[in-house]
Coordinates of C-alpha atoms in Angstrom, one line a residue:
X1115 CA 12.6 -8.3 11.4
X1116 CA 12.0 -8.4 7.9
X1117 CA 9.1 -11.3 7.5
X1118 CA 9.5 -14.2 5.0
X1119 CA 5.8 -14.7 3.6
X1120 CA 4.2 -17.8 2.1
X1121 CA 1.6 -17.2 -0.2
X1122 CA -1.1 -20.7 -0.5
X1123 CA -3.9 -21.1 -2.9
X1124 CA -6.0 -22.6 -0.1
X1125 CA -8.6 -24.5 -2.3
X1126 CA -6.4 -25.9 -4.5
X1127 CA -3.2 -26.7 -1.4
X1128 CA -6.2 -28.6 0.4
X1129 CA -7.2 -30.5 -2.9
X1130 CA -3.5 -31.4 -3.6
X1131 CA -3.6 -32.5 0.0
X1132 CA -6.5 -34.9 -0.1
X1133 CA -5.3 -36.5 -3.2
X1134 CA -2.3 -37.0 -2.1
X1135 CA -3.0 -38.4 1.4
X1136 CA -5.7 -40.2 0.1
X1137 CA -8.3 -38.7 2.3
X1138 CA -10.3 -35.3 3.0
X1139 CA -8.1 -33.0 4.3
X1140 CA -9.3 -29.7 5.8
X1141 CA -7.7 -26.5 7.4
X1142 CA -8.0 -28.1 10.8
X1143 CA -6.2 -31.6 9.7
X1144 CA -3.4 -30.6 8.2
X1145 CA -0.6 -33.1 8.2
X1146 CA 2.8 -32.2 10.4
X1147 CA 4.7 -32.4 7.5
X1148 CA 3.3 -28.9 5.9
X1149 CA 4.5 -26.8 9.4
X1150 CA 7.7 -28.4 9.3
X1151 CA 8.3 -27.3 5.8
X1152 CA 7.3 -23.8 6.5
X1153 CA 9.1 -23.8 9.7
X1154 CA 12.6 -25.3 8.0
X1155 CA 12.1 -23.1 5.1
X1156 CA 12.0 -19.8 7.5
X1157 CA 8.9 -18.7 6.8
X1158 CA 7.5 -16.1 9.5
X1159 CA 3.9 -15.2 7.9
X1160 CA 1.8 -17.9 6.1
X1161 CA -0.4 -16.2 3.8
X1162 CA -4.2 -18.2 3.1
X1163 CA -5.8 -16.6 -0.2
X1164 CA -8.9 -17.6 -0.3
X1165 CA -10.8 -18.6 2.8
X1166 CA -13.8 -16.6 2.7
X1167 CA -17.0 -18.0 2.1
X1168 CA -17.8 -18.7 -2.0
X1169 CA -20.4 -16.7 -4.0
X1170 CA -22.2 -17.6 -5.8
X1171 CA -22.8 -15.7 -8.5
X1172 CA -19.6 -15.7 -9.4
X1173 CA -18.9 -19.2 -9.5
X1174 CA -21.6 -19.4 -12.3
X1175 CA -20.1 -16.4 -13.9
X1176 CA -16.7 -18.3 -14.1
X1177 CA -18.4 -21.0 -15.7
X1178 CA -19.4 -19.1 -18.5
X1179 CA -17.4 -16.3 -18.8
X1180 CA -15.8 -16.2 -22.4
X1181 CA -12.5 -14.3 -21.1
X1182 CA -11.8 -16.1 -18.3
X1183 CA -12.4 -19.8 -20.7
X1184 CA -9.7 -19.2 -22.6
X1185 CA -7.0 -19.0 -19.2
X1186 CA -8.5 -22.2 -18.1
X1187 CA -8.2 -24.0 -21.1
X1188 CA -4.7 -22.6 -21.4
X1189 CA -4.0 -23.9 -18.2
X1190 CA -5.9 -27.5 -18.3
X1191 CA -7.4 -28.6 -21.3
X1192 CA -9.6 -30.9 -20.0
X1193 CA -11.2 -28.8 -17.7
X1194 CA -14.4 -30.1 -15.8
X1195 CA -17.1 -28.1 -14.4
X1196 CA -16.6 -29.3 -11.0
X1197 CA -12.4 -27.3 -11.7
X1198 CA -14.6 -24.2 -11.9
X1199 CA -15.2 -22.2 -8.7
X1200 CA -15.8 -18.4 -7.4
X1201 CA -12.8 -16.0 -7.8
X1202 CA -11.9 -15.3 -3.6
X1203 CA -12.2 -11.7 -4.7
X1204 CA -15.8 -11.9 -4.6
X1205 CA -16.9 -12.2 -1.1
X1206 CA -20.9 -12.3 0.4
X1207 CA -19.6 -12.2 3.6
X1208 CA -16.2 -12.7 6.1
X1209 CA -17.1 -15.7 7.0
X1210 CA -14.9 -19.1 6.7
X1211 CA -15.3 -21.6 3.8
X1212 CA -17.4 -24.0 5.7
X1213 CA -16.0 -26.4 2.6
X1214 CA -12.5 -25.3 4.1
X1215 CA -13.1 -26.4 7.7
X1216 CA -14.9 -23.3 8.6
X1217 CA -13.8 -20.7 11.7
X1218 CA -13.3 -23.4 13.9
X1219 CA -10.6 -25.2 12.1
X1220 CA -9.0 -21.9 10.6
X1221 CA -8.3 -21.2 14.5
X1222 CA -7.1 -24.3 15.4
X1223 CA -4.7 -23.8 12.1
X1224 CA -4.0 -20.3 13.4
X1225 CA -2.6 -22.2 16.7
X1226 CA -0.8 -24.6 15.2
X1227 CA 1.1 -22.1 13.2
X1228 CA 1.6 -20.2 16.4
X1229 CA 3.1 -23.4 18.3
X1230 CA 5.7 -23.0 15.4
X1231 CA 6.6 -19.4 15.6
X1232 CA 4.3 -18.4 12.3
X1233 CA 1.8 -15.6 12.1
X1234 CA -1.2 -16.5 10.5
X1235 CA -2.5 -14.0 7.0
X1236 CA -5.6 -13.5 5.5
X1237 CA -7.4 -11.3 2.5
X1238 CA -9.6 -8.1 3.1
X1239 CA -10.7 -6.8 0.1
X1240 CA -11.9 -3.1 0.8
X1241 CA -13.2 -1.9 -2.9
X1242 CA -16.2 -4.2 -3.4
X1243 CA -18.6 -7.4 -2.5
X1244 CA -20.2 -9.9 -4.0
X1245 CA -23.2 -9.8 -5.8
X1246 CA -24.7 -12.5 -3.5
X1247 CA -23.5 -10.2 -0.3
X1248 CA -25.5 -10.4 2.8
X1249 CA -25.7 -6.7 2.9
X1250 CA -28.3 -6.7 -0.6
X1251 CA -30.8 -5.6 -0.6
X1252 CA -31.1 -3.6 3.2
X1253 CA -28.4 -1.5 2.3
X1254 CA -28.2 -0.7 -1.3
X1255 CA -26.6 2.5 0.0
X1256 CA -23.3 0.7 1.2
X1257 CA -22.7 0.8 -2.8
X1258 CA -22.7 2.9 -5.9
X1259 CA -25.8 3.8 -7.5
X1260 CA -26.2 3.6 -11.2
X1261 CA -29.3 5.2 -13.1
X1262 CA -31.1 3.6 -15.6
X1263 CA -30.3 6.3 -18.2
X1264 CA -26.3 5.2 -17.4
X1265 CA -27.0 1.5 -17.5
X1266 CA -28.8 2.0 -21.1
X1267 CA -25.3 3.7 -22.3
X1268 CA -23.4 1.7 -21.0
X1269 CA -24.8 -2.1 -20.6
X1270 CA -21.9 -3.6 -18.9
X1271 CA -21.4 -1.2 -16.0
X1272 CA -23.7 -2.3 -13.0
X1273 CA -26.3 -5.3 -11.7
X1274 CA -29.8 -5.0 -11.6
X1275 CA -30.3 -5.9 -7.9
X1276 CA -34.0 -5.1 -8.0
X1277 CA -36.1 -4.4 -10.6
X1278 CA -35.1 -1.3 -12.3
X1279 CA -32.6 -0.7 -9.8
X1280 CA -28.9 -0.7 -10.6
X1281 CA -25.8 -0.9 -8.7
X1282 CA -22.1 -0.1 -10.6
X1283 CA -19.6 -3.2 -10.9
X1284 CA -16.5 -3.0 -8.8
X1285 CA -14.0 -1.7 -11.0
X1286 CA -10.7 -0.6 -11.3
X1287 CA -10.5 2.3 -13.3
X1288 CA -7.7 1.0 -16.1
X1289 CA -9.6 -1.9 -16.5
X1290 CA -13.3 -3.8 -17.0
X1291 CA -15.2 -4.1 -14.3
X1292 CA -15.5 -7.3 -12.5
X1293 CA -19.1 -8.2 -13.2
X1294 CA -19.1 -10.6 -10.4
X1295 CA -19.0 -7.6 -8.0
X1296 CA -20.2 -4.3 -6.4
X1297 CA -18.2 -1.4 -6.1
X1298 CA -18.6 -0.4 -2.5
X1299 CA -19.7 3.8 -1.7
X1300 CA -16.9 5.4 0.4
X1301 CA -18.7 8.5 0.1
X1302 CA -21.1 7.1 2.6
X1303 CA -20.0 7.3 6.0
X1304 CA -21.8 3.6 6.7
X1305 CA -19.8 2.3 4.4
X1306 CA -16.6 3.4 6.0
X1307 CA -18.5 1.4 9.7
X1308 CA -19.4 -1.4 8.2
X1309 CA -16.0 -2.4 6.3
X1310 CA -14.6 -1.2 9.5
X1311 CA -16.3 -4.0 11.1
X1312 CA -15.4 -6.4 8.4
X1313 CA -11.2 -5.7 9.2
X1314 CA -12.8 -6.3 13.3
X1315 CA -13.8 -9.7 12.2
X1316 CA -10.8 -10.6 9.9
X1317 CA -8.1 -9.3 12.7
X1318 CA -9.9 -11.4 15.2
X1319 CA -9.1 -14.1 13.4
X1320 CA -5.5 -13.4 12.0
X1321 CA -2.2 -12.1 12.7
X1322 CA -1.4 -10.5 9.3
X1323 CA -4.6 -8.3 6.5
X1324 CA -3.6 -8.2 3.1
X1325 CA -5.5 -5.5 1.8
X1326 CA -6.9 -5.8 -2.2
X1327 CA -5.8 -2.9 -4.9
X1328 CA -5.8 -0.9 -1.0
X1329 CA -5.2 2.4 -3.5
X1330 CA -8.6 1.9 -4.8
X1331 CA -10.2 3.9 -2.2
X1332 CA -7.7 6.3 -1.5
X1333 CA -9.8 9.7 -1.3
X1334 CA -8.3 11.5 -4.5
X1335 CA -9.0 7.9 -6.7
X1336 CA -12.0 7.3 -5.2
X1337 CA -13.8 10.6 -6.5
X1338 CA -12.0 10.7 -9.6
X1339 CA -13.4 7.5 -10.6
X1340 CA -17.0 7.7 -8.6
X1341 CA -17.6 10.9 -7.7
X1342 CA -19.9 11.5 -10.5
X1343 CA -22.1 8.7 -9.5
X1344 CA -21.9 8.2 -5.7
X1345 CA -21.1 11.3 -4.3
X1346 CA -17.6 12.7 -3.1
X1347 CA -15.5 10.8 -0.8
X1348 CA -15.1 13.4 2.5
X1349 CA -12.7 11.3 4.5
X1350 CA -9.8 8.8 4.1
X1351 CA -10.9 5.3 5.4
X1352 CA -7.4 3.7 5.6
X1353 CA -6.0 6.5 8.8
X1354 CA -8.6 5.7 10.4
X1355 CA -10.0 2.2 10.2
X1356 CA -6.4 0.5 10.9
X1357 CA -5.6 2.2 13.5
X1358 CA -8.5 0.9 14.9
X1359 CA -7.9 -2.1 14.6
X1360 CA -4.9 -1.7 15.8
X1361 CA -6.2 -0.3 19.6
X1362 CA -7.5 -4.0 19.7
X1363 CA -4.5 -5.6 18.6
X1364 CA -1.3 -4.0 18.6
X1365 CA 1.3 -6.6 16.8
X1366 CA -1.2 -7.1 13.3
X1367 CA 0.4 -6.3 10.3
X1368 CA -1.3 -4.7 7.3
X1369 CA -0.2 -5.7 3.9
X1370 CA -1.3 -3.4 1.2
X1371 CA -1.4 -4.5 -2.8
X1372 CA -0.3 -1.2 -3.9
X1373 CA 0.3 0.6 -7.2
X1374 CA 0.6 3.3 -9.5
X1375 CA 3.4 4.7 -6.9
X1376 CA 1.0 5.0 -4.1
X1377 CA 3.4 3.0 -1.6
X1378 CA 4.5 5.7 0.3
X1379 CA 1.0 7.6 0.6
X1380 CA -0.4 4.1 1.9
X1381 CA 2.5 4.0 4.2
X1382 CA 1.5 7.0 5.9
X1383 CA -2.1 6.0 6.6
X1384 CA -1.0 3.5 8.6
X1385 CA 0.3 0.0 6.5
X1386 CA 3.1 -2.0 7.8
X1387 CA 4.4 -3.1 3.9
X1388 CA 3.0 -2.1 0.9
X1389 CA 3.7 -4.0 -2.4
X1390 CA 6.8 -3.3 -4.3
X1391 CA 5.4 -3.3 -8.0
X1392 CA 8.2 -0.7 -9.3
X1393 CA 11.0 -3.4 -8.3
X1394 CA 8.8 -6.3 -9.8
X1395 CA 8.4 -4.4 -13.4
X1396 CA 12.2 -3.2 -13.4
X1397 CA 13.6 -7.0 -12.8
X1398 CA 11.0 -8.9 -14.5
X1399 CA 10.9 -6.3 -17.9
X1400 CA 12.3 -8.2 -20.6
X1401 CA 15.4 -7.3 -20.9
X1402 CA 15.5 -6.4 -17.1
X1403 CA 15.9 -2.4 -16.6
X1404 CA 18.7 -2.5 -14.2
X1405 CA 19.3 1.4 -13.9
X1406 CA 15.7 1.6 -12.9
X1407 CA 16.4 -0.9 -10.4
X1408 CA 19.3 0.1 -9.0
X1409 CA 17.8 3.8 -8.6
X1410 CA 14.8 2.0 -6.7
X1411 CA 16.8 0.7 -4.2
X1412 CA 19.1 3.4 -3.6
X1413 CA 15.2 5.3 -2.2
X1414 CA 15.5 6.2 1.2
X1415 CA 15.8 3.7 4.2
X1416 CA 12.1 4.7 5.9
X1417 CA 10.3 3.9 2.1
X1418 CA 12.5 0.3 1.4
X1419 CA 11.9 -1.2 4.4
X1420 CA 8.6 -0.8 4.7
X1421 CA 8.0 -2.6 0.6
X1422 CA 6.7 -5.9 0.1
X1423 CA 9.0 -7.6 -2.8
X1424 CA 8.2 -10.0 -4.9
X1425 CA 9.0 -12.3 -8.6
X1426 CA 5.5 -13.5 -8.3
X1427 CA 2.1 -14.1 -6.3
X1428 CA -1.4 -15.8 -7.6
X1429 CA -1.9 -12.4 -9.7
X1430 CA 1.5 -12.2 -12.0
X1431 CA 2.8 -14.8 -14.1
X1432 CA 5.0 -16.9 -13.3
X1433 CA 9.1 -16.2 -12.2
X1434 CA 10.4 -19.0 -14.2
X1435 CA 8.6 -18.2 -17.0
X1436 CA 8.8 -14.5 -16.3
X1437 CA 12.7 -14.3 -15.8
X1438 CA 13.4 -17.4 -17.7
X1439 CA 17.3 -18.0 -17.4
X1440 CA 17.6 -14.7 -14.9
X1441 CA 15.5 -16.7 -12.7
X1442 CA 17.9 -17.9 -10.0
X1443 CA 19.6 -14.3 -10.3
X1444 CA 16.2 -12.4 -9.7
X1445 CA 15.8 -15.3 -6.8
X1446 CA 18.8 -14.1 -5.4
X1447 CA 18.7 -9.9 -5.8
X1448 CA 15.3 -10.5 -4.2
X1449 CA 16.2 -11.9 -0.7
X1450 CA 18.8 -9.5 -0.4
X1451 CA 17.4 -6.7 -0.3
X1452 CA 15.8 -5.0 2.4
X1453 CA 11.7 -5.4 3.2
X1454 CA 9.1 -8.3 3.7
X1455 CA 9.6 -11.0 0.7
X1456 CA 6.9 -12.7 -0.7
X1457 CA 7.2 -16.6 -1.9
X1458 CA 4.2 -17.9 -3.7
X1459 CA 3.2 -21.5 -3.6
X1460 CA 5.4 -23.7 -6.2
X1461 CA 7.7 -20.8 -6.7
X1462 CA 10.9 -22.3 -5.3
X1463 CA 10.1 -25.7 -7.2
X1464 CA 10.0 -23.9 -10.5
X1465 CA 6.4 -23.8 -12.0
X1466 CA 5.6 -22.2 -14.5
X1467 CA 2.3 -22.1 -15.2
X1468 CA 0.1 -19.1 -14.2
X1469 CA -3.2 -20.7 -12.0
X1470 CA -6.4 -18.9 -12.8
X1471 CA -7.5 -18.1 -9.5
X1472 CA -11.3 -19.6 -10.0
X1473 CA -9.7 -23.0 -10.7
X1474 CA -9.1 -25.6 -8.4
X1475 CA -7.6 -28.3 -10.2
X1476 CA -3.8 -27.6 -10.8
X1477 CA -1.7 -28.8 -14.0
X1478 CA 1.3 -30.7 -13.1
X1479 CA 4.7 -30.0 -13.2
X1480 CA 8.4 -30.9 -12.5
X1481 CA 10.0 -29.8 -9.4
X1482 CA 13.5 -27.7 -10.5
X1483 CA 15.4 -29.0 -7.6
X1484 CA 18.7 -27.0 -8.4
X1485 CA 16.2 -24.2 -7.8
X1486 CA 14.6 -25.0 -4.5
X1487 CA 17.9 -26.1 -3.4
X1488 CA 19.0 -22.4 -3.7
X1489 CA 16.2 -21.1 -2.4
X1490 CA 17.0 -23.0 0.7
X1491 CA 19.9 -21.0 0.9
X1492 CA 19.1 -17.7 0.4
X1493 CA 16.7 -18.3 3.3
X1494 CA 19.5 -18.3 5.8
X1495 CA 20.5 -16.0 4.0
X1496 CA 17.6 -13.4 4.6
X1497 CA 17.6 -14.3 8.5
X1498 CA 20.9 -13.4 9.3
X1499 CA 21.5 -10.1 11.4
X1500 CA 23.2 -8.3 8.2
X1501 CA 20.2 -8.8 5.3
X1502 CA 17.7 -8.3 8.2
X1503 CA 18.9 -5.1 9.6
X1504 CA 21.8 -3.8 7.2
X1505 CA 21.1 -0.7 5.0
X1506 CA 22.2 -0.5 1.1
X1507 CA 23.6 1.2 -1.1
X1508 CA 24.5 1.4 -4.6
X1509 CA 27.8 -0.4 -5.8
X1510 CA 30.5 1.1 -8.5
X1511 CA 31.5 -2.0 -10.5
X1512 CA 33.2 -0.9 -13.7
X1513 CA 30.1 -1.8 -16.2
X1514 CA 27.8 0.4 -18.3
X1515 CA 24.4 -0.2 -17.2
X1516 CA 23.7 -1.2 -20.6
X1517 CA 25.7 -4.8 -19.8
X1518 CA 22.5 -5.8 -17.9
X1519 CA 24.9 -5.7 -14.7
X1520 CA 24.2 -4.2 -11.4
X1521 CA 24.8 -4.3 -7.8
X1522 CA 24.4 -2.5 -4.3
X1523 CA 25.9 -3.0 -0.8
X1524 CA 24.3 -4.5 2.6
X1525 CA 26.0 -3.1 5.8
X1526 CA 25.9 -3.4 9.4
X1527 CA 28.2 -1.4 11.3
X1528 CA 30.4 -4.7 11.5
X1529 CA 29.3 -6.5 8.5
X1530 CA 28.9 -6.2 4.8
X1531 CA 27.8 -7.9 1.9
X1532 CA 28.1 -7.0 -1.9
X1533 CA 25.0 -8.6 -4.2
X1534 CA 26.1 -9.1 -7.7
X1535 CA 23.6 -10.1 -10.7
X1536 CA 24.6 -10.1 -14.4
X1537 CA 21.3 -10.3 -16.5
X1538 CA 23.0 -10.9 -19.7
X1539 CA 23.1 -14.1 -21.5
X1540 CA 27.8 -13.5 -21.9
X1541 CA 29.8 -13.6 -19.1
X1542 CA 31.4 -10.4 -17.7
X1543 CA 34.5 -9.2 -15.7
X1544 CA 34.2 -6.8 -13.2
X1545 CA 35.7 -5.0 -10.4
X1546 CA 35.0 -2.8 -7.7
X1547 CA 36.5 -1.3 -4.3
X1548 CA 35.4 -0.6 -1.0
X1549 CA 36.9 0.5 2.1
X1550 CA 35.6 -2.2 4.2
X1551 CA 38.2 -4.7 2.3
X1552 CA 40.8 -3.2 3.2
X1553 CA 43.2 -5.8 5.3
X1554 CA 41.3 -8.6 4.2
X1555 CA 42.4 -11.9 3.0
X1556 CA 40.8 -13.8 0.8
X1557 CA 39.8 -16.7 3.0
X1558 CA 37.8 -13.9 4.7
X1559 CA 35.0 -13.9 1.8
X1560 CA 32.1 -16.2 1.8
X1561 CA 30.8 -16.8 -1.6
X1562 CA 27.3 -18.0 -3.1
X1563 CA 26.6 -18.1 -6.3
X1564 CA 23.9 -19.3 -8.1
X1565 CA 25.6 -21.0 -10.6
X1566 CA 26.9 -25.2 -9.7
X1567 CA 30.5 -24.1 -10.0
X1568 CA 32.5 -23.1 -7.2
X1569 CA 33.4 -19.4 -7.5
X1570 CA 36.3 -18.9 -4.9
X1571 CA 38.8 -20.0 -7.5
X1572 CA 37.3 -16.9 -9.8
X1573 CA 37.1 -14.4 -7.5
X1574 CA 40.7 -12.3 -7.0
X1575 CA 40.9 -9.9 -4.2
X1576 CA 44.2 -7.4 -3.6
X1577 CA 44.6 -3.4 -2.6
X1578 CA 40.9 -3.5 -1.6
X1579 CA 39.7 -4.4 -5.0
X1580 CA 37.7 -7.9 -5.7
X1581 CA 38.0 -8.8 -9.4
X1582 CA 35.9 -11.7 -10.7
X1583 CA 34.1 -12.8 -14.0
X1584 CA 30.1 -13.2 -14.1
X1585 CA 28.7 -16.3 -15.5
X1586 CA 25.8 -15.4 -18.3
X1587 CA 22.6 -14.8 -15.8
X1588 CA 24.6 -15.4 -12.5
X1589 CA 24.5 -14.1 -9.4
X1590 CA 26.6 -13.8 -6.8
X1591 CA 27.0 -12.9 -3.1
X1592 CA 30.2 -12.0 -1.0
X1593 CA 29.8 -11.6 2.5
X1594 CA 32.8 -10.7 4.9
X1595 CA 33.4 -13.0 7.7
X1596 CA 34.0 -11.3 11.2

């Protein structure tokens, strides 16, 4: 089965919660009504970022950090200090938010989900720690050394953990390091033991490991970007450290945050889904690249349906404001297609506003219901036996690429489906064929559309040929009743 996921922002879910129940509300008091929705909704994983304990450190960083004040203030203008918290990429430690509920109630939130069918997800973040981590200062080695002579050059680059003593940032390497962290030392074998032991702890208390920028620390990027400093990475930690886990507990499922076009590579060592960034840049690129994305999906079966898709999570902006009017099509082409589909919290309602992840006060917004509505739908959708098990392929119409109109096929040996999006803001006729029409009658399609109006009366079907006329930014799909 293809798994539905839920992504939460924990701090700020349980905050909404409170206020709006009037009363503290923690992971282990959690009011009926949330399970229900994820259960009616069809959701099979429920992903919690940000449980682990806080650091500190980077909580006062946030406070203060000029970059990061700008995406608050964008976000809520008047922000309060008490808004301002750690980023949950900087960990001290795998241990639960006590202000959460702690282990205790994570597990009894864990079992909850289970008495509904849900598997419970939570972050590992493999490339670096906190500043405040619990490993400083016994094992400076666990990280990446950094000379005085290299912190002179470059002032930005590392932490003085101890006086004269430096430590490199966590970084990745397109980017600035994240002075609220270390970069952990894969070219230390104790490092590979101990974050071994961190993923111990984390499966024991989870169903589902999301892994952080997992590529970081392949071997090859690894030494490219650390090498110099730490030493050469001998060994690949990802082979060996899921499975692992794995000869402790057979059903997980690891999650990796891929990119660069390392999704297959990370398949190999041993991850369940990696991210599907390549889909989320061809249908979110304004105007979307549909050639591109109708190439990607046309990659073999054993690569797509092991990719995580997605129109947003807590790192991207936001769908609606993304996609704008191709929203509900890109809502559509996304649960049908094959691999695990990722929903982020306020996604189906519409929002639009992108949530810096060290906040924990939330702006509000109004709920698109026309949205939500069909996202309802395409749920059932994504559970049925053809979208869960059928392969794809690329459909004919009679368009140029260059009409921002695509689709592709979902078949079972006894069921199809043809997935139609038009990405431009005119309407457009099309037409293809397929063999599986023949001696069909019309009655014999099911249409949804994401447009109000009822398409049957549009749609024209004879000699194996369906003929019907796009609405600007619709989409539609046909499935064949048995």
């Amino acid at each position: 089965m293809f798994p539905l996921v839920f992504e939460i922002n924990t701090r700020i879910w349980l905050k909404k919660l409170s206020n709006t129940y009037d009363r503290p509300i923690t992971l282990g008091k959690i009011p009926e009504e949330e399970f229900t929705f994820f259960s009616t909704h069809g959701f099979n994983i429920v992903w919690l970022m940000g449980v682990w304990k806080p650091s500190k450190y980077s909580k006062a960083i946030a406070k203060s950090h000029s970059g990061l004040r700008g995406s608050i203030l964008d976000h809520i203008p008047d922000v309060h200090l008490d808004d301002i918290v750690s980023s949950p990429y900087s960990i001290p430690s795998y241990t639960v938010n006590e202000e959460l509920g702690g282990e205790g109630e994570l597990l009894l939130f864990r079992k909850k989900l289970h008495s509904y069918g849900i598997k419970l997800m939570l972050d590992f973040v493999p490339n670096h720690l906190a500043l405040d981590n619990v490993w400083l200062p016994e094992h400076p080695e666990f990280f990446i050394p950094l000379s005085s002579e290299e912190q002179i050059y470059n002032p930005e680059s590392g932490f003085e953990y101890i006086k004269g003593n430096y430590l490199a940032y966590g970084k990745d390497p397109y980017f600035a390091p994240w002075t609220d962290t270390l970069q952990l030392n894969y070219a230390v074998p104790e490092t590979h033991r101990m974050m071994t032991e961190n993923m111990f702890k984390i499966s024991s208390l989870c169903d589902a490991v999301r892994c952080d920028v997992a590529m970081l620390i392949l071997k090859d990027v690894f030494n490219s970007t650390w090498s110099n400093l730490g030493g050469a990475m001998k060994k690949e930690f990802w082979h060996d450290a899921i499975t692992a886990v794995k000869k402790r507990h057979p059903d997980i499922i690891f999650l990796a945050e891929s990119y660069w076009d390392r999704e297959w590579e990370l398949q190999q060592q041993g991850f369940d889904y990696t991210y599907d960034k390549p889909f989320y840049d061809y249908i979110c690129s304004t105007p979307p690249n549909v050639e591109r994305l109708s190439g990607h999906l046309a990659a073999a079966w054993d690569y797509q349906s092991h990719l995580c898709r997605f129109l947003e999570n807590h790192d991207e902006p936001r769908a609606a404001e993304t996609l704008g009017p191709n929203n509900k099509a890109g809502a559509l082409v996304l649960l049908t297609t094959p691999g695990m589909h990722l929903i982020y919290q306020d996604q189906m309602e519409g929002f639009q506003q992108k949530v810096p992840v060290q906040l924990v006060r939330q702006a509000p917004e109004t709920n698109d219901n026309e949205l939500a509505d069909l996202y309802k739908k395409l749920f059932v959708l994504q559970k049925t036996e053809l979208f869960q098990e059928g392969m794809i392929e690329r459909l004919d119409l009679n368009v140029a690429t260059s009409t921002l109109c695509f689709g592709f096929h979902r078949f079972t040996e006894n069921e199809h489906a043809f997935v139609l999006a038009n990405f431009c803001p005119t309407g457009i006729a099309i037409e293809f064929q397929h063999p599986s029409l023949e001696h069909l009658s019309i009655e014999k399609l099911n249409i949804l559309t994401t447009d109000a109006d009822n398409k049957r009366k549009n749609v024209h079907f004879e000699d194996r040929t369906i003929r019907l006329c796009l609405h600007p930014h619709e989409g539609v799909v046909i499935t064949l009743l048995k």
